[in-house]
Amino acid sequence: MNKPDLTALEGMTLRQGEPVFAEPWEAQAFAMVINLHERGAFSWDQWANALSQEIHSGIDRPYYRHWLAALEDLVVELGLSSTSAIKDREQAWHAAAARTPHGEPIEL
Amino acid sequence: MSNDHHHDHDHDHDHDHSHLSEMDARVRALESLLAEKGYIDPAALNEIVEIYETRIGPQNGASVIAKAWVDEGFNTWLMEDATAAIHSLGFTSRQGEHMVAVANTEHTHHMVVCTLCSCYPWSVLGLPPTWYKSPPYRSRAVIDPRGVLADFGLVLPDDVAVEVHDSTAETRYLVVPKRPDGTQGWDEKQLARLVTRNAMIGTGLALNPADLT
């Protein structure tokens, strides 16, 4: 696989050339961007710009929260989904978790 | 689906049921929507994570184990209060779950399983490997631990008991493998190279010096 240029991304922390994730959701959010890009949803420059805008939005938050916010915005901007659909689905996942006994995979 | 716009969040913690963090739910929302429309391939996401997450995470755990091997005082602390001992090395999980260390001996081999992918000590082990999250591993590890270990190439003598630990959201386990022979005089850094992720889950043993090339 051709790896996209991670060093082109503002604020990206790399260790031995690889990203460092603090929590599993961060890796999942990271992988979504790579996959969307691979499948042609947006160019790497487009992503770098979206992320940079988010980082300079004036909101102070951890890196991968910027990352996910930038991804949500770009997805809506490109018409891949809508803000309301994302919000509804988020609530659906919370509801699914609440009805799932601990120890079983959470499914919608 | 949604019948309430001003949803009342129930903050009572019911430990019999699962809970997703805000970020977890947002990521799952996006992922499921994009997958339905074919913009992403969920199987490819796992591959991408594995390509990038290879060595970084488990290094933390390996340094914990190496320290326990050379430092008797630290080892005692780790066995009595793993949460505090691990924290003292600077590895903290934001979830603040309780860590328990279980040490392999000549008579007992420990292995860890969890039925939820989030129940994994990722502050010391990084991200869970795909097989750890797979239904066959989760169910078989409890029913037939020796069979699962054999699949990993680990055949234990009959007189070694296998103890399976089921992680929960509150308690996560770290297996302390046995220190390999032929490592007298090794320092922590050298020893850490022998400690694999699987050794700390219990689906493998620490490497032997000869395995390092």
mmCIF file of N, CA and C in Angstrom, chain B residues 109 111 137 139-152 154 156 161-164 202-203:
data_model
loop_
_atom_site.group_PDB
_atom_site.id
_atom_site.type_symbol
_atom_site.label_atom_id
_atom_site.label_comp_id
_atom_site.label_asym_id
_atom_site.label_seq_id
_atom_site.Cartn_x
_atom_site.Cartn_y
_atom_site.Cartn_z
ATOM 1 N N HIS B 109 -0.202 -21.076 33.722
ATOM 2 C CA HIS B 109 -0.082 -20.150 32.602
ATOM 3 C C HIS B 109 -1.360 -19.327 32.533
ATOM 4 N N MET B 111 -3.882 -16.547 30.597
ATOM 5 C CA MET B 111 -4.216 -15.880 29.345
ATOM 6 C C MET B 111 -5.445 -15.012 29.542
ATOM 7 N N TYR B 137 -12.089 -16.291 18.847
ATOM 8 C CA TYR B 137 -11.151 -16.229 19.964
ATOM 9 C C TYR B 137 -11.905 -16.000 21.265
ATOM 10 N N SER B 139 -14.941 -16.679 22.181
ATOM 11 C CA SER B 139 -15.720 -17.792 22.735
ATOM 12 C C SER B 139 -14.839 -19.009 23.027
ATOM 13 N N ARG B 140 -13.902 -19.303 22.131
ATOM 14 C CA ARG B 140 -13.093 -20.517 22.316
ATOM 15 C C ARG B 140 -12.094 -20.411 23.456
ATOM 16 N N ALA B 141 -11.619 -19.210 23.732
ATOM 17 C CA ALA B 141 -10.594 -19.057 24.776
ATOM 18 C C ALA B 141 -11.120 -19.540 26.122
ATOM 19 N N VAL B 142 -12.408 -19.373 26.325
ATOM 20 C CA VAL B 142 -12.991 -19.786 27.600
ATOM 21 C C VAL B 142 -13.263 -21.289 27.606
ATOM 22 N N ILE B 143 -13.789 -21.796 26.496
ATOM 23 C CA ILE B 143 -14.173 -23.206 26.427
ATOM 24 C C ILE B 143 -12.964 -24.115 26.254
ATOM 25 N N ASP B 144 -12.053 -23.724 25.383
ATOM 26 C CA ASP B 144 -10.943 -24.598 25.024
ATOM 27 C C ASP B 144 -9.633 -23.804 24.958
ATOM 28 N N PRO B 145 -9.170 -23.336 26.115
ATOM 29 C CA PRO B 145 -7.967 -22.490 26.095
ATOM 30 C C PRO B 145 -6.740 -23.202 25.515
ATOM 31 N N ARG B 146 -6.593 -24.499 25.817
ATOM 32 C CA ARG B 146 -5.413 -25.200 25.296
ATOM 33 C C ARG B 146 -5.443 -25.303 23.776
ATOM 34 N N GLY B 147 -6.643 -25.472 23.243
ATOM 35 C CA GLY B 147 -6.783 -25.524 21.794
ATOM 36 C C GLY B 147 -6.405 -24.192 21.161
ATOM 37 N N VAL B 148 -6.839 -23.108 21.793
ATOM 38 C CA VAL B 148 -6.516 -21.782 21.264
ATOM 39 C C VAL B 148 -5.007 -21.547 21.339
ATOM 40 N N LEU B 149 -4.415 -21.916 22.462
ATOM 41 C CA LEU B 149 -2.966 -21.732 22.604
ATOM 42 C C LEU B 149 -2.207 -22.542 21.551
ATOM 43 N N ALA B 150 -2.717 -23.760 21.271
ATOM 44 C CA ALA B 150 -2.069 -24.592 20.258
ATOM 45 C C ALA B 150 -2.120 -23.914 18.892
ATOM 46 N N ASP B 151 -3.253 -23.244 18.609
ATOM 47 C CA ASP B 151 -3.356 -22.501 17.352
ATOM 48 C C ASP B 151 -2.288 -21.420 17.258
ATOM 49 N N PHE B 152 -1.899 -20.893 18.409
ATOM 50 C CA PHE B 152 -0.846 -19.874 18.434
ATOM 51 C C PHE B 152 0.543 -20.525 18.486
ATOM 52 N N LEU B 154 1.553 -22.627 20.799
ATOM 53 C CA LEU B 154 2.013 -22.771 22.177
ATOM 54 C C LEU B 154 1.383 -24.015 22.795
ATOM 55 N N LEU B 156 1.483 -26.398 25.956
ATOM 56 C CA LEU B 156 1.976 -26.426 27.323
ATOM 57 C C LEU B 156 1.962 -27.857 27.856
ATOM 58 N N ALA B 161 -1.266 -25.664 34.572
ATOM 59 C CA ALA B 161 -2.672 -25.274 34.516
ATOM 60 C C ALA B 161 -2.823 -23.983 33.723
ATOM 61 N N VAL B 162 -3.933 -23.879 32.994
ATOM 62 C CA VAL B 162 -4.195 -22.642 32.247
ATOM 63 C C VAL B 162 -5.313 -21.886 32.941
ATOM 64 N N GLU B 163 -5.038 -20.663 33.311
ATOM 65 C CA GLU B 163 -6.073 -19.814 33.913
ATOM 66 C C GLU B 163 -6.464 -18.741 32.914
ATOM 67 N N VAL B 164 -7.759 -18.654 32.626
ATOM 68 C CA VAL B 164 -8.254 -17.660 31.680
ATOM 69 C C VAL B 164 -8.892 -16.514 32.459
ATOM 70 N N GLY B 202 -0.892 -13.588 26.912
ATOM 71 C CA GLY B 202 -0.853 -14.980 27.352
ATOM 72 C C GLY B 202 -1.031 -15.963 26.207
ATOM 73 N N THR B 203 -1.050 -15.476 24.974
ATOM 74 C CA THR B 203 -1.145 -16.383 23.832
ATOM 75 C C THR B 203 0.244 -16.698 23.287
#
